[in-house]
Coordinates of C-alpha atoms in Angstrom, one line a residue:
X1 CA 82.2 142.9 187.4
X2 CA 79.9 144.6 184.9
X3 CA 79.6 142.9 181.8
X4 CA 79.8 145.1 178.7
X5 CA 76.7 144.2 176.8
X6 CA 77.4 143.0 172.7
X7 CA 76.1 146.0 169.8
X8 CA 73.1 145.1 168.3
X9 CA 74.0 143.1 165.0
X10 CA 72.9 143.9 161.3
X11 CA 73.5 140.8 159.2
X12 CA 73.4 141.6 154.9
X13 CA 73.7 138.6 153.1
X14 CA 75.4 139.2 149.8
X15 CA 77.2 136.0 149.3
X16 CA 77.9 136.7 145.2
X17 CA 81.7 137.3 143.9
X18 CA 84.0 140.3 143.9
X19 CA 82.6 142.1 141.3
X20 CA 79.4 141.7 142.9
X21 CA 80.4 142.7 146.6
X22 CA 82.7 146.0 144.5
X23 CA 79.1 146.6 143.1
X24 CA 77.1 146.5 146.4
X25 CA 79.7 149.0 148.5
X26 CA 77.3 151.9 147.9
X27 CA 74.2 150.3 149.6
X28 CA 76.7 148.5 151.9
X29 CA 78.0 152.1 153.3
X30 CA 74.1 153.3 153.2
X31 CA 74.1 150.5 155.9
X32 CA 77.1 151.3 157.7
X33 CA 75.6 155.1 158.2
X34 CA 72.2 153.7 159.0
X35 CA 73.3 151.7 161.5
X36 CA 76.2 153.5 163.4
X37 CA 76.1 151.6 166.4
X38 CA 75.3 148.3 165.4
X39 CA 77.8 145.6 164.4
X40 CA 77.6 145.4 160.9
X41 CA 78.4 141.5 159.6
X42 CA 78.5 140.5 155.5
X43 CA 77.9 136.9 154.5
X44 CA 79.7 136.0 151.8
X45 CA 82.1 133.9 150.6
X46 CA 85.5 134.1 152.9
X47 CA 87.8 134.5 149.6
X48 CA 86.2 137.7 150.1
X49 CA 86.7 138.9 153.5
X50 CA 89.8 141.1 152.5
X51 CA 88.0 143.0 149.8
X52 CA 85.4 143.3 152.3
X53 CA 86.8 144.6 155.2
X54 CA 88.7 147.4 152.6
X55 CA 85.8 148.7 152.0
X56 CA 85.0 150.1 155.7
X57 CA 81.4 149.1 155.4
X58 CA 81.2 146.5 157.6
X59 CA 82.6 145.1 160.8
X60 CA 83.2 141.3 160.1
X61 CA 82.6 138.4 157.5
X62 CA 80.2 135.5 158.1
X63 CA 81.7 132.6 155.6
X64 CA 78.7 131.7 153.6
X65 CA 78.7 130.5 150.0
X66 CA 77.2 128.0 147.5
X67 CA 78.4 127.1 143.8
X68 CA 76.6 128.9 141.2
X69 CA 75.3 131.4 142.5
X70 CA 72.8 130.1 144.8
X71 CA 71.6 131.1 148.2
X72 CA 73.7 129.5 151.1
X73 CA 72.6 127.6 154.1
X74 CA 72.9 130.2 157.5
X75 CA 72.0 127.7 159.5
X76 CA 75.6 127.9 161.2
X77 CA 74.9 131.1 162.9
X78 CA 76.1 130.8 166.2
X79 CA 75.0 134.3 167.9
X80 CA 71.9 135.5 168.8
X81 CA 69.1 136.4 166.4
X82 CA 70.3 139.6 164.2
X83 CA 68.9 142.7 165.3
X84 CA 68.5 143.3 161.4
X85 CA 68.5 141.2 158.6
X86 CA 69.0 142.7 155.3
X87 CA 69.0 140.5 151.9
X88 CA 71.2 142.0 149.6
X89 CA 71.6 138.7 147.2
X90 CA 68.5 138.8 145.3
X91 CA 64.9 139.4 145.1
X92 CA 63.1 135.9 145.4
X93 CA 62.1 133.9 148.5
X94 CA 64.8 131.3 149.2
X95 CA 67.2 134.8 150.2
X96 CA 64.5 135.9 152.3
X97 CA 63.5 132.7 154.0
X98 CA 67.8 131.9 155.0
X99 CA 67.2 135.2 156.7
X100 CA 64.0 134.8 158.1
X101 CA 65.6 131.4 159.6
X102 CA 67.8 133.3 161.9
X103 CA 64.8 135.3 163.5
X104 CA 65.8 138.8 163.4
X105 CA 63.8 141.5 164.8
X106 CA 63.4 143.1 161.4
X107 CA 63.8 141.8 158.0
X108 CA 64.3 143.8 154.7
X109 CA 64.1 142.1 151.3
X110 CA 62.6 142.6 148.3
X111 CA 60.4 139.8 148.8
X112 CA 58.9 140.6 152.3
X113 CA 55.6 141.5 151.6
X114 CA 55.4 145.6 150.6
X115 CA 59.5 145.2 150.3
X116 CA 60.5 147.9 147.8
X117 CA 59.5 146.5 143.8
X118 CA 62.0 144.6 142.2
X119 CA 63.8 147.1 139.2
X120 CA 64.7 144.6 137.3
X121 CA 66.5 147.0 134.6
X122 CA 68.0 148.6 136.6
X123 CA 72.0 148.8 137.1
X124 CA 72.9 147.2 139.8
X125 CA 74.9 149.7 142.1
X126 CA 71.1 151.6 141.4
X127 CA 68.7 148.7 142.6
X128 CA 70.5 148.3 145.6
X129 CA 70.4 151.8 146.5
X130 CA 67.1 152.1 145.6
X131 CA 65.9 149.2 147.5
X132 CA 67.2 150.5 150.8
X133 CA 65.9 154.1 150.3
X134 CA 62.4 151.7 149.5
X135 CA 63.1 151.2 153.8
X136 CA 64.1 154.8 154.2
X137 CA 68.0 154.5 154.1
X138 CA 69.4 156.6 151.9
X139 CA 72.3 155.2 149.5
X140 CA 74.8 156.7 147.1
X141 CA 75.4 154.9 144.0
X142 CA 78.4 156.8 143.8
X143 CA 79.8 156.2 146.7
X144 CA 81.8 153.2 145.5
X145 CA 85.8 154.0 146.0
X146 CA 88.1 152.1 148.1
X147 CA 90.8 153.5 150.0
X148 CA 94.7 153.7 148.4
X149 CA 96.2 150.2 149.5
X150 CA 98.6 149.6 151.7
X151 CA 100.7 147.3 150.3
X152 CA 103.4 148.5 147.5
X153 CA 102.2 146.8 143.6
X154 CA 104.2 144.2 142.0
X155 CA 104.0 146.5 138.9
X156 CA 103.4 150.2 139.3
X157 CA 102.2 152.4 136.4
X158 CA 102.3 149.7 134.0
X159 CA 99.1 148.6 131.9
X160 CA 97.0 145.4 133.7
X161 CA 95.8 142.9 130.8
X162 CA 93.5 140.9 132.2
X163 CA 92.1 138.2 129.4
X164 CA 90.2 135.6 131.8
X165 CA 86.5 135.8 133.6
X166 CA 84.4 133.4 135.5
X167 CA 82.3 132.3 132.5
X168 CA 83.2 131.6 128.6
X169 CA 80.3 133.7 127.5
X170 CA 82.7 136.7 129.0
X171 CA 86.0 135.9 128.0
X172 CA 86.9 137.7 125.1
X173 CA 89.3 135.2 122.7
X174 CA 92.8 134.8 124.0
X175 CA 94.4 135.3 120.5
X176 CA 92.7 139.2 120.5
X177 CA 94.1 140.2 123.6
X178 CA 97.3 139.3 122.7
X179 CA 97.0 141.2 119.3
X180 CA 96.1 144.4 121.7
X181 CA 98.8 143.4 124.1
X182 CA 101.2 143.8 120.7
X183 CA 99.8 146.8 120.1
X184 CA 100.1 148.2 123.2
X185 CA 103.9 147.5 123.5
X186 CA 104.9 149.1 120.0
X187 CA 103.4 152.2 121.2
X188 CA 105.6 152.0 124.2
X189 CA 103.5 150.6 126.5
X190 CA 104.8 148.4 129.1
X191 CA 102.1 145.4 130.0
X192 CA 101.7 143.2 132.4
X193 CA 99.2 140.1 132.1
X194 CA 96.8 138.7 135.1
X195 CA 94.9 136.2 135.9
X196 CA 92.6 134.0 138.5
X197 CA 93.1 130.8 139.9
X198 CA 92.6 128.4 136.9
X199 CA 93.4 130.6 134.5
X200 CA 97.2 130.2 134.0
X201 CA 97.0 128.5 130.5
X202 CA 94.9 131.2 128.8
X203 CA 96.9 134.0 130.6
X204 CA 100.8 132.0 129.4
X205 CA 99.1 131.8 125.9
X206 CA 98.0 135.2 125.7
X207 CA 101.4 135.9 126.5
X208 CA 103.4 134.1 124.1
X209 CA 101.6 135.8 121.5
X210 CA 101.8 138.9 122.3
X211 CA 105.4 138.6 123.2
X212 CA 105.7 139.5 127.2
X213 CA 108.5 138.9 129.2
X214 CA 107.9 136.2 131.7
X215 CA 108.8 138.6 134.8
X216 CA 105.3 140.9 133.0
X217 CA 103.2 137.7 133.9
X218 CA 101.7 137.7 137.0
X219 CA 99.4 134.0 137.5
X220 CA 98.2 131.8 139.7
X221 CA 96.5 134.5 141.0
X222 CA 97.7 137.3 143.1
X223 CA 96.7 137.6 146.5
X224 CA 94.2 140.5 147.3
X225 CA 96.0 143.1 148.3
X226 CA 98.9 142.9 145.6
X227 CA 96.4 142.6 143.0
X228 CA 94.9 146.1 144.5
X229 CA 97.8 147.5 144.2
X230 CA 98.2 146.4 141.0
X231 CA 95.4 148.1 140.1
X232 CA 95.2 151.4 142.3
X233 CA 98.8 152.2 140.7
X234 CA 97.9 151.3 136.8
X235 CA 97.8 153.8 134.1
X236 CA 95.3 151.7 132.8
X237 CA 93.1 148.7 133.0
X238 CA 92.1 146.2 130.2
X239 CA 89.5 143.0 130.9
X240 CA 86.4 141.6 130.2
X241 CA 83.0 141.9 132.2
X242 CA 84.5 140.6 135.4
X243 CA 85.7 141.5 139.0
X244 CA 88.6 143.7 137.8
X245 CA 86.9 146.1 136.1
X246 CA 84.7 146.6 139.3
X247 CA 88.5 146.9 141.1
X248 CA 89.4 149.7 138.6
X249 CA 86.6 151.9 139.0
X250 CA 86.9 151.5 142.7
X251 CA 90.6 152.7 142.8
X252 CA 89.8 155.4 140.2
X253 CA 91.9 154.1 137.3
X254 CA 91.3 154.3 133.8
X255 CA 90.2 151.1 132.4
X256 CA 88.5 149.6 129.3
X257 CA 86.0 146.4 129.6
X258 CA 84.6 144.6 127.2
X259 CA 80.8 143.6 127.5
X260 CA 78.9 140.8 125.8
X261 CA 76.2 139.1 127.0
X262 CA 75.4 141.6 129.2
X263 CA 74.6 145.1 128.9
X264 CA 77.0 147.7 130.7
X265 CA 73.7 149.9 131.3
X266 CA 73.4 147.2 134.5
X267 CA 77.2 146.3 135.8
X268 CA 79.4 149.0 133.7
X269 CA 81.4 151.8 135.3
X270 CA 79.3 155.2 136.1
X271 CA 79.9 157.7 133.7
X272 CA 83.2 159.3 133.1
X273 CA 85.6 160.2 131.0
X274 CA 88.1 157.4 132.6
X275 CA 86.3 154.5 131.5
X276 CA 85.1 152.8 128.2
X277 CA 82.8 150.1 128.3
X278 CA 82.8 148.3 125.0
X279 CA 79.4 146.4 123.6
X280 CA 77.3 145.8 120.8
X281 CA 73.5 146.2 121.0
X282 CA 71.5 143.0 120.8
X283 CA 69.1 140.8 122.9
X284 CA 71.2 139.9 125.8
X285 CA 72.8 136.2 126.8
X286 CA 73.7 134.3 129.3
X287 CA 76.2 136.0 131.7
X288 CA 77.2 132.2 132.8
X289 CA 77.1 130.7 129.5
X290 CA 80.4 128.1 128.5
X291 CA 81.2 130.1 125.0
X292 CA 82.0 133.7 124.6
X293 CA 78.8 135.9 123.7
X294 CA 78.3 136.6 119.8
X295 CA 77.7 140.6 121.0
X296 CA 81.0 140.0 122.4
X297 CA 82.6 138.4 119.3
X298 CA 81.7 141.1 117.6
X299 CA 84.3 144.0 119.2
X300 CA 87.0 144.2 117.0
X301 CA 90.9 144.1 117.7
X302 CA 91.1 147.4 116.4
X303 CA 88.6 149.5 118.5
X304 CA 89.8 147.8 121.6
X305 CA 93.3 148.7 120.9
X306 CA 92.1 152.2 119.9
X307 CA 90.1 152.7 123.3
X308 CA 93.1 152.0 125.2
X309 CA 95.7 154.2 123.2
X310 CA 92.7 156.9 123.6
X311 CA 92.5 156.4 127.8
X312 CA 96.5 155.9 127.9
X313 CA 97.5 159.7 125.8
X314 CA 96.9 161.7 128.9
X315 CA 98.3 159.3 130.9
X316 CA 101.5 159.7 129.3
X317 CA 101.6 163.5 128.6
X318 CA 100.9 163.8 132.1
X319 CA 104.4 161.2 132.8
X320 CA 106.2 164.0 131.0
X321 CA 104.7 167.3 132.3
X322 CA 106.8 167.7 135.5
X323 CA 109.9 168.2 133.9
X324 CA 108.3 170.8 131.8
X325 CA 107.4 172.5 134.7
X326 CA 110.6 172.0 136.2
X327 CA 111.8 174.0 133.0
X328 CA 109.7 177.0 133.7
X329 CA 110.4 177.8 137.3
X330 CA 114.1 177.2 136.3

């Protein structure tokens, strides 16, 4: 019997969080269309494997991850050496040299010697892109929308409320959200709160003060596919700097994120008339830092709460327009 021989293998290592892996879809589909007959394999963290297979850009998930950020060991690679090797997770030698470890046939990273330059101020959707067209692979920034879920949202049409992030430098206070979640509801609104793993505490206080319904707050941390959903079917999305603002631009929906110690000219949404990103200019911080960012202190209650009303007016004159036209064929 003839044995069918295995696709060659690209292997990208981007082994970051959500918001990172939502950010690196373009350049991960510039890949996929590279590459078209080669088995296409992401290592990352496998949290992140559902996300990951959404986004049609790859074929599998390699678990690979380290705490804070750091490049992961590959070492457990059990196939054969990677046809291609492709360092998506940063620009300095230890990304490279986990790669290089694996001998593939060809290596691209920024720091193989003439790899593409580092843009350093760059957004990041941008660099990546940029990096592989630096190798001749063209890359849309754009290109960065997942496809409608499958599964049915715990919440449809409602507004997501999202207070918590991985780091305290990004977490807007607790106490503000819930004075915009107040705000939201006396216009009408009908809120539901979120949060990660860990975050239960800050998301129950947030809604005690703002006065939601215990059935409006989703915790613990929804699995992946209710919590895209979630957010596909939203009229709107409200959160800090984190993974689910990535999530809402992906699906399309209007959302509003607020940006502190990091500028929104590197990791906000693209332009459009469907998403604010809130910040105030200053020397930037520390994205990991344990204490929100003074840039991020300074967005008021007010303008938050005013950005959202703004996004959520043609959300709801839209809601009423089929029975108007209803009226008119009548």
């Amino acid at each position: 019997m003839t044995r069918t021989p295995h696709p060659p293998t690209v292997l990208v290592l981007r082994a970051l969080g959500l918001g990172d892996l939502l950010a690196g879809v373009p350049a991960l589909r510039g890949v996929r269309r590279a590459f078209p007959g080669h088995r296409v394999v992401l290592a990352q963290p496998p949290g992140l494997t559902e996300p990951a297979l959404a986004t049609g850009a790859i074929d599998a998930v390699f678990a690979a991850e380290a705490p804070g950020r750091a490049v992961p060991s590959l070492t457990h690679w059990a196939g054969p050496p990677p046809d291609v090797a492709i360092d998506l997770h940063g620009n300095g030698p230890e990304s490279r040299d986990a790669l290089a470890a694996l001998r593939p046939r060809r290596l691209l990273a920024h720091a193989c010697p003439g790899g593409p330059p580092w843009q350093g101020h760059a957004h990041e959707r941008d660099r990546w892109c940029a990096f592989l067209r630096g190798y001749g692979i063209p890359a849309d920034p754009l290109d960065l929308r997942l496809p409608r879920p499958g599964t049915p949202s715990p919440a449809p049409g409602t507004v997501v409320v999202h207070p918590g992030a991985a780091s305290g430098s990004r977490r807007w206070p607790g106490e503000r959200f819930a004075a915009v979640v107040r705000c939201l509801r006396a216009a009408g609104h009908h809120v539901v709160l979120t949060g990660g793993p860990g975050e239960d505490a800050l998301v129950r206080s947030v809604a005690e003060r703002g006065g939601q319904r215990a059935q409006d707050v989703l915790t613990g941390g929804l699995p992946f596919g209710e919590l895209s959903a979630l957010v596909a079917e939203a009229s709107l999305v409200l959160s800090g700097d984190t993974g689910l603002a990535h999530l809402a631009v992906a699906h399309g929906t209007r959302s509003v994120t607020l940006f502190g110690p990091v500028s929104p000219r590197l990791w906000g949404p693209p332009p459009s008339p469907h998403h604010l990103a809130l910040w105030k200019p200053g020397p930037p911080g520390d994205p990991h830092g344990r204490t929100p960012d003074a840039r991020l202190l300074r967005i008021p209650t007010g303008e938050v709460a005013s950005a959202c009303l703004t996004l959520l007016r043609p959300v709801r004159n839209r809601a009423r327009q089929p029975a108007l036209e209803v009226a008119r064929v009548d």
